[in-house]
mmCIF file of C-alpha atoms in Angstrom:
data_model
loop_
_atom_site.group_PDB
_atom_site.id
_atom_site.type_symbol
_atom_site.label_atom_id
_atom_site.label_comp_id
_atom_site.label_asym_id
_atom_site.label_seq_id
_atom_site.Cartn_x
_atom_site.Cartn_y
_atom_site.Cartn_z
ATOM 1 C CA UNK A 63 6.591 98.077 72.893
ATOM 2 C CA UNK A 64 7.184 94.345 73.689
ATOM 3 C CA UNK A 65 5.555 92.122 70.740
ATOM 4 C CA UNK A 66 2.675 90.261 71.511
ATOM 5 C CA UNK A 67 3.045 86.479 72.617
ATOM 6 C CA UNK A 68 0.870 85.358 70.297
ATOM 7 C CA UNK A 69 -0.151 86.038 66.178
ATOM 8 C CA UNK A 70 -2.961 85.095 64.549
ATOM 9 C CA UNK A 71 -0.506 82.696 62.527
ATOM 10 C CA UNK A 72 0.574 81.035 66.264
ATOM 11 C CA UNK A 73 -3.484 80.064 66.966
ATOM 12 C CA UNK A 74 -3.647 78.857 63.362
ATOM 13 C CA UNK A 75 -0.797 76.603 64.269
ATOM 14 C CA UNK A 76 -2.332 75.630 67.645
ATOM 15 C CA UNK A 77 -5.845 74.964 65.841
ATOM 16 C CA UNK A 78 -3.671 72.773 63.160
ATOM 17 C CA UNK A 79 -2.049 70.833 65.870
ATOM 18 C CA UNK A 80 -5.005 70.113 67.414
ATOM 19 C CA UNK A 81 -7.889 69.344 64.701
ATOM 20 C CA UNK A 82 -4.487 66.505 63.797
ATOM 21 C CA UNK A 83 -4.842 65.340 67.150
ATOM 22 C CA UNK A 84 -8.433 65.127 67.046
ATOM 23 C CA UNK A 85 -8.614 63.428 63.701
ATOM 24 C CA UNK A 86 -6.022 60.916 64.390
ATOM 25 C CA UNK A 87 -7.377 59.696 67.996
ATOM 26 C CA UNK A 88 -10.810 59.749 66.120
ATOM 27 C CA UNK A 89 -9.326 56.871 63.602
ATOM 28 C CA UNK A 90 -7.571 54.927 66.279
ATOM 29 C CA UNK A 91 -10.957 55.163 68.340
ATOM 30 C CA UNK A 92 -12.544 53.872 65.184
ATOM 31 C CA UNK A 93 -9.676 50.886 64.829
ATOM 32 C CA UNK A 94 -9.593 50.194 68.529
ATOM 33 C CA UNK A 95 -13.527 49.447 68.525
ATOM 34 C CA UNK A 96 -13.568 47.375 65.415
ATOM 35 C CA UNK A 97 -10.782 45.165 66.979
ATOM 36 C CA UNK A 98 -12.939 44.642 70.206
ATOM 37 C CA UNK A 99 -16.457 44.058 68.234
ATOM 38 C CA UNK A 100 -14.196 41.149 66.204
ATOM 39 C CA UNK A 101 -11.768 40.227 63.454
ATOM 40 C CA UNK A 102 -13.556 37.667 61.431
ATOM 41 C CA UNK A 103 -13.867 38.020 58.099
ATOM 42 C CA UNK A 104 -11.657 41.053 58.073
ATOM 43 C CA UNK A 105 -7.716 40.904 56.467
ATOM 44 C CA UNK A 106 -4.706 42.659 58.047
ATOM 45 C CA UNK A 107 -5.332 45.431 55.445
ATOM 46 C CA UNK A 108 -8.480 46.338 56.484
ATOM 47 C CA UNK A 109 -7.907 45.969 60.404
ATOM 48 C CA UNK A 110 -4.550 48.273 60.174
ATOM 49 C CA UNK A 111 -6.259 50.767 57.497
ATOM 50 C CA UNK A 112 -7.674 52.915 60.292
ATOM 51 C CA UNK A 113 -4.283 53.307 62.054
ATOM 52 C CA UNK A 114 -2.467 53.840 59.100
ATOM 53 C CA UNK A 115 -5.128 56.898 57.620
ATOM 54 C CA UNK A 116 -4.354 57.737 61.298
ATOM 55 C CA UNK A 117 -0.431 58.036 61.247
ATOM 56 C CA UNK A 118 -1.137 60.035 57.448
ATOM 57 C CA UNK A 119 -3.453 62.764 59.048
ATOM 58 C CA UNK A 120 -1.395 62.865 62.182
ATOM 59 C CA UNK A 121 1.787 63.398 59.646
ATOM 60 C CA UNK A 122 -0.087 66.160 57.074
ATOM 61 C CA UNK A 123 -1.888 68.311 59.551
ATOM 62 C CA UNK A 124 1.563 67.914 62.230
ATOM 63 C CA UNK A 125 3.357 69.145 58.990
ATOM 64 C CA UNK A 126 0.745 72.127 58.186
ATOM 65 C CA UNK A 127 0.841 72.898 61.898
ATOM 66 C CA UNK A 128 4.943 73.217 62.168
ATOM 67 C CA UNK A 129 4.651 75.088 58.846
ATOM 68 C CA UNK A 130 2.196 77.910 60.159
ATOM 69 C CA UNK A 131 4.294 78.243 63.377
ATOM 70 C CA UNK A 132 7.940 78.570 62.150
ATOM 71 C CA UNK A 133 5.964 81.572 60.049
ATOM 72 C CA UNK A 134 4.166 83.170 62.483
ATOM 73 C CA UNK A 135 7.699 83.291 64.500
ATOM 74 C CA UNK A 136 9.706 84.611 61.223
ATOM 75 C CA UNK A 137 6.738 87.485 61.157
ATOM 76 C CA UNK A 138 7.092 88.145 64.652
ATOM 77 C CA UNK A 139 11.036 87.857 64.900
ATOM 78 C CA UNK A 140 10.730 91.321 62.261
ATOM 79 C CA UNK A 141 8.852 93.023 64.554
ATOM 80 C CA UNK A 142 11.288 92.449 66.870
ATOM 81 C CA UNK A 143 12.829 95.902 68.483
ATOM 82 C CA UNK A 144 16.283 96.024 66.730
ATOM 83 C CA UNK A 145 15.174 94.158 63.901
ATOM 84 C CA UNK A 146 17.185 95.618 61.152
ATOM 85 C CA UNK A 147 15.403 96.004 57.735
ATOM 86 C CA UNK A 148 17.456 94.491 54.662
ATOM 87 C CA UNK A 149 20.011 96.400 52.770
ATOM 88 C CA UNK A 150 21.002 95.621 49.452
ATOM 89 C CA UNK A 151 23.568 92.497 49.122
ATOM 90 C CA UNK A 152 25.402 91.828 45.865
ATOM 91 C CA UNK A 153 26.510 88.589 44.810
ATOM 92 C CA UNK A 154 29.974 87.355 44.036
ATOM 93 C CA UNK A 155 31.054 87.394 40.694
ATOM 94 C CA UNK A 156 28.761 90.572 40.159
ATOM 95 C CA UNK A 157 31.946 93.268 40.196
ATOM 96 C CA UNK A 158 30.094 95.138 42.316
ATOM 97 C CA UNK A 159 30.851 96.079 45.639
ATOM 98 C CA UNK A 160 28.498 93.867 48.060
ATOM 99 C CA UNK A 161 27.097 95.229 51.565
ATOM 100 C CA UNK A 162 29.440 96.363 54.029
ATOM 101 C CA UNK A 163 30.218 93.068 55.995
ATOM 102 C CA UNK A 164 28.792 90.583 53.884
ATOM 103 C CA UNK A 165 29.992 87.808 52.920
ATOM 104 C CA UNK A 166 29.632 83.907 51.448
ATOM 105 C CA UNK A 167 29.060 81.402 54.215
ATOM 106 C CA UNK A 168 30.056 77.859 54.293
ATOM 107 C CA UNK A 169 27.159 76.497 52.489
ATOM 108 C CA UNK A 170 27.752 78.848 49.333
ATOM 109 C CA UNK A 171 24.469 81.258 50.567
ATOM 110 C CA UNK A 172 25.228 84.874 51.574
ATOM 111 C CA UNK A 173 24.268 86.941 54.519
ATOM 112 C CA UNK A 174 26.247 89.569 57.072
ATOM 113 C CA UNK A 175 29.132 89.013 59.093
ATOM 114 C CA UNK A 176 28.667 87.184 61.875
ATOM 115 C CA UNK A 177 28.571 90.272 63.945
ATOM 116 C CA UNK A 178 25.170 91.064 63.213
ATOM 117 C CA UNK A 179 22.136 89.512 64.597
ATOM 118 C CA UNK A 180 21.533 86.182 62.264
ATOM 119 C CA UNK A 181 19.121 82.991 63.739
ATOM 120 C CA UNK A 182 20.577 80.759 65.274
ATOM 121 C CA UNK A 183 19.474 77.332 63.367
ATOM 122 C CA UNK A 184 19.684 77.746 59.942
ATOM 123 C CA UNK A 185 18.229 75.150 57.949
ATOM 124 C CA UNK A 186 20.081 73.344 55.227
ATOM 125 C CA UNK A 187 18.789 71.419 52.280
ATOM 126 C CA UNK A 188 20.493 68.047 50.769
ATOM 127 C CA UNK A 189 22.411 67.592 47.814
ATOM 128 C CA UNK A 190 19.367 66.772 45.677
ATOM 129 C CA UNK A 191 17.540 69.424 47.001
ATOM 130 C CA UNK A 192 19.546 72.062 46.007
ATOM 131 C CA UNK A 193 19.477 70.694 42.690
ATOM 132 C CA UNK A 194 15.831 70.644 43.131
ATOM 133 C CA UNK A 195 15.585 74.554 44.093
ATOM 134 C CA UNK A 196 18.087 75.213 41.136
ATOM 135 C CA UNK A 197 16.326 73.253 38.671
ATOM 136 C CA UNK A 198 12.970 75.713 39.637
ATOM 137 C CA UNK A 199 14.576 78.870 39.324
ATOM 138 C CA UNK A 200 16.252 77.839 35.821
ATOM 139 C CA UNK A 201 13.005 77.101 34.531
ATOM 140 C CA UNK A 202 10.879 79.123 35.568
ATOM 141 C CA UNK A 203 13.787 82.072 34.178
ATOM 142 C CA UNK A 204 13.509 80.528 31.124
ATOM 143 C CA UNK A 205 9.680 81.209 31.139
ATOM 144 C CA UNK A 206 10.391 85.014 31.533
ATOM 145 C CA UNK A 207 8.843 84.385 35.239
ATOM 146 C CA UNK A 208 11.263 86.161 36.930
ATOM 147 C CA UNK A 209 11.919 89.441 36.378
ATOM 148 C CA UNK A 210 13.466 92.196 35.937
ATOM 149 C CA UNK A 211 16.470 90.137 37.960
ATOM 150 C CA UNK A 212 16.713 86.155 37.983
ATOM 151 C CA UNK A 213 17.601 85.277 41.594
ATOM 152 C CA UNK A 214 20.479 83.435 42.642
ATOM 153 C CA UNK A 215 18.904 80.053 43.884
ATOM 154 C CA UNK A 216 21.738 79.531 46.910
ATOM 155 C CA UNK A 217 19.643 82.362 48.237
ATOM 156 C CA UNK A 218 16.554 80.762 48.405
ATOM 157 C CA UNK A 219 18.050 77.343 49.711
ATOM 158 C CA UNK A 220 17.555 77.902 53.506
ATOM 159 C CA UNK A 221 13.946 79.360 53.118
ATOM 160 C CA UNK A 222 13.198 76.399 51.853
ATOM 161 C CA UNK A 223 14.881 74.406 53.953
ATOM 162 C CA UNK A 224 12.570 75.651 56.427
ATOM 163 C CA UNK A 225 9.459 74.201 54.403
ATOM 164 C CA UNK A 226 11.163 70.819 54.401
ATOM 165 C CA UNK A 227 11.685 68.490 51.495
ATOM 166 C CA UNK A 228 10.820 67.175 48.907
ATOM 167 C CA UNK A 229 11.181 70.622 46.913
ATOM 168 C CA UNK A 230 8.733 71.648 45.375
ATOM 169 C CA UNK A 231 8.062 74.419 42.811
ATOM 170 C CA UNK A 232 5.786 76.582 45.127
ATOM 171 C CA UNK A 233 8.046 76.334 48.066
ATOM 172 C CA UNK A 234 10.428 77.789 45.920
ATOM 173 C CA UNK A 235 8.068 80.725 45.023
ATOM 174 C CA UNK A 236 7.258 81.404 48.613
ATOM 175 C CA UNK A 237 10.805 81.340 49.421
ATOM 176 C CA UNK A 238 11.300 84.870 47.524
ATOM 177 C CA UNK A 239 8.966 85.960 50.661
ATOM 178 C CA UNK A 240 11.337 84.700 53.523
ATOM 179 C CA UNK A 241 14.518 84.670 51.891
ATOM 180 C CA UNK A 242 15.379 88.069 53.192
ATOM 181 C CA UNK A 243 14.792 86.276 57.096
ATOM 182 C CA UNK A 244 17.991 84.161 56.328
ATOM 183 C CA UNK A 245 19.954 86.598 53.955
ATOM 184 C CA UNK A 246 19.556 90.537 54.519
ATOM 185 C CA UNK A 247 19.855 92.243 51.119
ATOM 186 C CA UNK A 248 17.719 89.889 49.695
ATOM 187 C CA UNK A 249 15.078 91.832 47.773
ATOM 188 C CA UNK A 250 11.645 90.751 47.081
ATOM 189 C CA UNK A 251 10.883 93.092 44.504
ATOM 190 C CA UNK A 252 14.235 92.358 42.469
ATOM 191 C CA UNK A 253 12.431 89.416 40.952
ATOM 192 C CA UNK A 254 8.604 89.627 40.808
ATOM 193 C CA UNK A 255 7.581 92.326 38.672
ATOM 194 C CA UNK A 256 5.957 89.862 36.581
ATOM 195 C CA UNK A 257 4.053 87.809 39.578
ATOM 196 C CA UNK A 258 1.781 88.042 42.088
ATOM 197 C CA UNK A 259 0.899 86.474 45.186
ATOM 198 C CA UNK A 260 -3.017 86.523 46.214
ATOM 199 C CA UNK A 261 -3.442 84.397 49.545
ATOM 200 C CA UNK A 262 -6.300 82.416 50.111
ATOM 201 C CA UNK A 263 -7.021 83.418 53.772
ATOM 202 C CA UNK A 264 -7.048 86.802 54.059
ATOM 203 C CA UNK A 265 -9.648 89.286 54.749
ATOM 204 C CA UNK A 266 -11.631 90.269 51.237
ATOM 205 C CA UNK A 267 -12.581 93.955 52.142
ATOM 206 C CA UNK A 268 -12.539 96.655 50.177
ATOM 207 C CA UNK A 269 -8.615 97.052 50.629
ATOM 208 C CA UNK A 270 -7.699 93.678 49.697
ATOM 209 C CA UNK A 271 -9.900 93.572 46.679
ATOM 210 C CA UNK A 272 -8.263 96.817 45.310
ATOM 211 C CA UNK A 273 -4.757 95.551 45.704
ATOM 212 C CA UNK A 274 -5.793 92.356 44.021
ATOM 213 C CA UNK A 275 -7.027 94.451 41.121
ATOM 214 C CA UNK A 276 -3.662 96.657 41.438
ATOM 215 C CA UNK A 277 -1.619 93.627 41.047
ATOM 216 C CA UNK A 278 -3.389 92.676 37.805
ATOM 217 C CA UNK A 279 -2.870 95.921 36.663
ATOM 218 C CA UNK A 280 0.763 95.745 37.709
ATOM 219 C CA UNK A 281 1.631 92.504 35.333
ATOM 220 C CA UNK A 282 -0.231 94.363 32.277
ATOM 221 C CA UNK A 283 1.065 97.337 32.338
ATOM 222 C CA UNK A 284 2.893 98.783 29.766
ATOM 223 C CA UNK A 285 0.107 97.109 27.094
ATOM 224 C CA UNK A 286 -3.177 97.524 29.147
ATOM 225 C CA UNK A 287 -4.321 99.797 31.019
ATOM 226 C CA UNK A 288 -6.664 98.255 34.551
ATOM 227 C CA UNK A 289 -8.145 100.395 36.683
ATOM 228 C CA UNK A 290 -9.907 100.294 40.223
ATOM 229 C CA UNK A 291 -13.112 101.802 40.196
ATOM 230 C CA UNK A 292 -15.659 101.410 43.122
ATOM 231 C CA UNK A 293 -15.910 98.678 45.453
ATOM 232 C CA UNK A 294 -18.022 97.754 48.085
ATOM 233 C CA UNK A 295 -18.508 94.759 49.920
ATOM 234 C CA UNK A 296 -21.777 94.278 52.167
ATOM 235 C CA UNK A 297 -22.466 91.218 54.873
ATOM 236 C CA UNK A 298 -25.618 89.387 53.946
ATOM 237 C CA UNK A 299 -27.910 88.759 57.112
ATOM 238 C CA UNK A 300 -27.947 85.575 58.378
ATOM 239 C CA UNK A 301 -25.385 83.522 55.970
ATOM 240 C CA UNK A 302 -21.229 84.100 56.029
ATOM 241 C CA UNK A 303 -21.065 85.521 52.665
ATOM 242 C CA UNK A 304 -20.825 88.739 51.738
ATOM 243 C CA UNK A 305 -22.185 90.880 48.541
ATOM 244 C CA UNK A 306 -19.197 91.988 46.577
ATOM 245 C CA UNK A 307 -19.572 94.764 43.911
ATOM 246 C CA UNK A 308 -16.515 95.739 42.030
ATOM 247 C CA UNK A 309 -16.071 97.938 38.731
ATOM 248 C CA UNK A 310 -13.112 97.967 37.197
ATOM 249 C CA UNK A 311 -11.762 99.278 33.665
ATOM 250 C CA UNK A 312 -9.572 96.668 31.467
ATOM 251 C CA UNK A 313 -8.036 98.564 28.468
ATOM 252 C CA UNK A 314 -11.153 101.052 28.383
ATOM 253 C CA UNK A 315 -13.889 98.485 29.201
ATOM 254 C CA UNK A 316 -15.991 98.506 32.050
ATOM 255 C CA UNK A 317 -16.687 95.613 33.744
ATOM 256 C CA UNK A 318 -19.000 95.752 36.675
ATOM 257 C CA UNK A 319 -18.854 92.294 38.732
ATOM 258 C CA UNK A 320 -21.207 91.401 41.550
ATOM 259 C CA UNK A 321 -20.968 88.144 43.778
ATOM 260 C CA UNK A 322 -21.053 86.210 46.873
ATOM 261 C CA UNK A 323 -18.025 86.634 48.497
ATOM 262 C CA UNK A 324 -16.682 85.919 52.152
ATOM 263 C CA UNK A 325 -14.588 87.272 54.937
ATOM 264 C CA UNK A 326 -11.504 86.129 55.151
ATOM 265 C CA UNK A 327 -11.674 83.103 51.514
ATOM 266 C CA UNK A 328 -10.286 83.840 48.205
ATOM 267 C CA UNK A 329 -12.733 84.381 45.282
ATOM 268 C CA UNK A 330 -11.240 84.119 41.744
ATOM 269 C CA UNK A 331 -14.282 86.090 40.100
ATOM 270 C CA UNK A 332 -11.826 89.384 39.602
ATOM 271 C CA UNK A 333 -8.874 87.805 37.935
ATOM 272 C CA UNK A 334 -10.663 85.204 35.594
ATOM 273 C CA UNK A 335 -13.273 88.362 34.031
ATOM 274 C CA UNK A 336 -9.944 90.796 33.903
ATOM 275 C CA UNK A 337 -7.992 87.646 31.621
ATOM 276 C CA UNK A 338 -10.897 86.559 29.361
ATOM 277 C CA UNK A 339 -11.387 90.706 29.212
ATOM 278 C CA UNK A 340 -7.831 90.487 27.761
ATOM 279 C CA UNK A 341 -8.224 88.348 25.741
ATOM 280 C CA UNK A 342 -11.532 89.237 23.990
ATOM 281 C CA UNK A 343 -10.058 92.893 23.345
ATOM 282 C CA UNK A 344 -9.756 93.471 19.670
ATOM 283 C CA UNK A 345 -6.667 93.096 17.612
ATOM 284 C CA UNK A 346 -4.295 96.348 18.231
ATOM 285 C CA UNK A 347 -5.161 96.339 22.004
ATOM 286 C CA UNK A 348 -5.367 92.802 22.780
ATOM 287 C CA UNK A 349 -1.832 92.491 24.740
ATOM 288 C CA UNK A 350 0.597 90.077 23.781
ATOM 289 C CA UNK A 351 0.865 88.242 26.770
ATOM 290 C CA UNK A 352 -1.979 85.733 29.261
ATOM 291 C CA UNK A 353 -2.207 85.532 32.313
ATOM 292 C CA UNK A 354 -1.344 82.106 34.083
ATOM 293 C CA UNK A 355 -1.466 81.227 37.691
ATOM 294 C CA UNK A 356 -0.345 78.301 40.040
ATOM 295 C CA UNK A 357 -1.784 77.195 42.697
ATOM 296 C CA UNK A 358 -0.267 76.311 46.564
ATOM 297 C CA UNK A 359 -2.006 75.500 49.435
ATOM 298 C CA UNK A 360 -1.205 78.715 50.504
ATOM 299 C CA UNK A 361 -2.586 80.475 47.833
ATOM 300 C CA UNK A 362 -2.287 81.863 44.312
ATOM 301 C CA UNK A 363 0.401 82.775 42.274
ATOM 302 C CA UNK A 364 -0.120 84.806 39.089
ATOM 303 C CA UNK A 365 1.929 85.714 36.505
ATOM 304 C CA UNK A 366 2.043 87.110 32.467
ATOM 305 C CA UNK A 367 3.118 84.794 30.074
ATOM 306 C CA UNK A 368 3.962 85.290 26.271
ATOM 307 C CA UNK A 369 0.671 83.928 24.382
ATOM 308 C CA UNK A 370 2.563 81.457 22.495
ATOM 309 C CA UNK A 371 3.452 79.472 25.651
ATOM 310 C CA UNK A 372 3.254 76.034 26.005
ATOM 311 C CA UNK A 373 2.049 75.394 29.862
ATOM 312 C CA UNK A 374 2.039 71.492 29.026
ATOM 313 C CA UNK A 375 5.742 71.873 28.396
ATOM 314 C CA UNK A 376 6.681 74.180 31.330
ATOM 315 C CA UNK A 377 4.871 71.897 33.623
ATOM 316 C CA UNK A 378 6.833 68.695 32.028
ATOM 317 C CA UNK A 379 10.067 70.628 32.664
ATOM 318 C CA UNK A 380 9.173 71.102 35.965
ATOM 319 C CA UNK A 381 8.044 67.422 36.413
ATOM 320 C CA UNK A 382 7.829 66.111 40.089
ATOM 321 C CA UNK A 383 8.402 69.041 41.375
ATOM 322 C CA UNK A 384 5.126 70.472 40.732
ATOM 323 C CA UNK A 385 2.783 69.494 43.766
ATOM 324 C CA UNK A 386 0.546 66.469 43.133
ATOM 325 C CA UNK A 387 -2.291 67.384 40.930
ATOM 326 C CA UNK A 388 -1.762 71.420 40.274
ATOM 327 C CA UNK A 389 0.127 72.857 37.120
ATOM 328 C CA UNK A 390 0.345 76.435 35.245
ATOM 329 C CA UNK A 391 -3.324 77.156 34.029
ATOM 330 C CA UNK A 392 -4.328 79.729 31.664
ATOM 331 C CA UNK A 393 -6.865 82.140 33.951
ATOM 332 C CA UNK A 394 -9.056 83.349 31.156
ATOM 333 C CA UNK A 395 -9.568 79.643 30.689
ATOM 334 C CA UNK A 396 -10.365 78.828 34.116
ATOM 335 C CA UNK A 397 -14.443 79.114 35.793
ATOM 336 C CA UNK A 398 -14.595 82.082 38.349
ATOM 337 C CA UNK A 399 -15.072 80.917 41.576
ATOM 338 C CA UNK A 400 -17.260 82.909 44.332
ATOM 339 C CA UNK A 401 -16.270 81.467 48.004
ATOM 340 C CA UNK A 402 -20.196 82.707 49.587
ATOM 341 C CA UNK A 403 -21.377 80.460 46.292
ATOM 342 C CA UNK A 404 -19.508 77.027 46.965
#
């Protein structure tokens, strides 16, 4: 069966694009009409501003836009008939024998031969932003974030790449998503047993709440036991939220959580009561490590850190390549947030 044309990712895109277009012929509407009602008493500043915040919203949203589309192709380029699912590729220097036909490529990343199907275009990073993406994994592998296998950060390079520079730390982390697109054999699951990925548009049904809750009880286990119980999520007339009742077990408490949800907007209330749950359970069953997330525009990353960790110090080894304004937080210090409440 032929794909469909269009994703759900491609009209996100397409609404992007055009809410940027909007915005930024709104300010140079708003410019253009100050400059015919007169300049007196007004400095260059102030008669360029509205051009300028329109060239910076044309230039974020254009960026967001791009971004959404070049992944709602990669998503529909694997559903592609013929698409070939990953096998397992080993990396030189290992000792172990690598895929059949793989092999380094110019750039120092590996993928197949060139006689299977790769893209076309594959994006390359500069000099310092290799560094950059090297710099991220070494870090964050000294945290213990990556596990049970560090990954080799020329693997990540061209994934990206494809988010565009400057690097930043969660580009890096949504790399281990798409870095399979540019090298098959690239395994996901290699290197996040101890994170998580929770987006922040996706539908909050039942489904979605119990693999949230699955993926906390992923990260723990092995010191606490978290377990599902019953959830059910019911539309409120006349308002977009949604009632949300979830009970769950954390280390043989019950915790039995009711809010104001929505349909398709993350709500945090689940993973800040299962951390300060944690963390309140008495010595001899209180587990040894927190858990810390990091937030994209994308969504949330969460992960188990030893208790003793210094997240002022991982973020300063990080530096600039955090995004502006977000660092590592401790969840059970964090305020739940209900999306149907805000």
């Amino acid at each position: 069966m032929a794909p469909r044309p269009w994703s759900h990712g491609h009209v996100v895109a397409i609404v992007e694009a055009v809410c940027a277009v909007v915005a930024a012929g709104y300010l140079v509407v708003i410019g253009v009409s100050a400059e015919v009602e007169g300049t007196a008493g007004r400095s260059a500043f102030d008669r360029g501003l509205p051009f300028l915040a329109a060239l910076v919203v044309l230039a974020l949203l254009g960026r967001w836009a791009v971004r959404s589309w070049r992944t709602a192709e990669r998503e529909r380029a694997h559903h592609q008939p013929g698409h070939r699912e990953p096998g397992r590729v080993e990396l030189p220097g290992t000792g172990a024998a690598g895929q059949a036909g793989a092999e380094p490529s110019g750039d120092g990343s590996i993928h197949d031969s060139p006689r299977d199907e790769q893209p076309e275009v594959r994006p390359t990073l500069s000099g310092p932003g290799r560094d950059a993406v090297a710099k991220v994994v070494s870090v964050l592998a000294d945290a213990e974030i990556f596990r049970p296998q560090v990954p080799d950060p020329r693997l990540l390079e061209q994934a990206v790449a494809d988010h565009g520079e400057p690097v930043t730390v969660q580009a890096v982390l949504a790399a281990l998503h798409e870095a399979d697109y540019w090298n098959p054999g690239f395994r996901f699951d290699d290197h996040t047993a101890a994170l998580a990925f929770h987006d922040s548009h996706v539908e909050q049904d039942p489904g979605s709440l119990r693999h949230q809750i699955d993926d906390l009880a992923r990260l723990t286990a092995g010191e606490v036991a978290i377990v599902a119980g019953d959830i059910d999520v019911e539309w409120v007339d006349g308002v977009r939220a949604a009632r949300t009742r979830v009970t769950l077990t954390v280390g043989g408490e019950r915790l039995a959580l009711d809010y104001l949800g929505t349909a398709k907007q993350l709500s945090t209330v689940i993973p800040v009561a299962v951390a300060r749950t944690l963390r309140g359970l008495p010595d001899g069953k209180r587990p040894t490590r927190r858990l810390a997330w990091l937030w994209s525009d994308q969504g949330v990353w969460i992960t188990v850190l030893p208790a003793g960790v210094d997240l002022a110090r991982l973020d300063a080894d990080l530096g600039d390549l955090l995004e502006a304004g977000v660092g590592w937080e401790w969840v059970d210090e964090q305020q739940p947030m209900a999306a149907g409440e805000e």
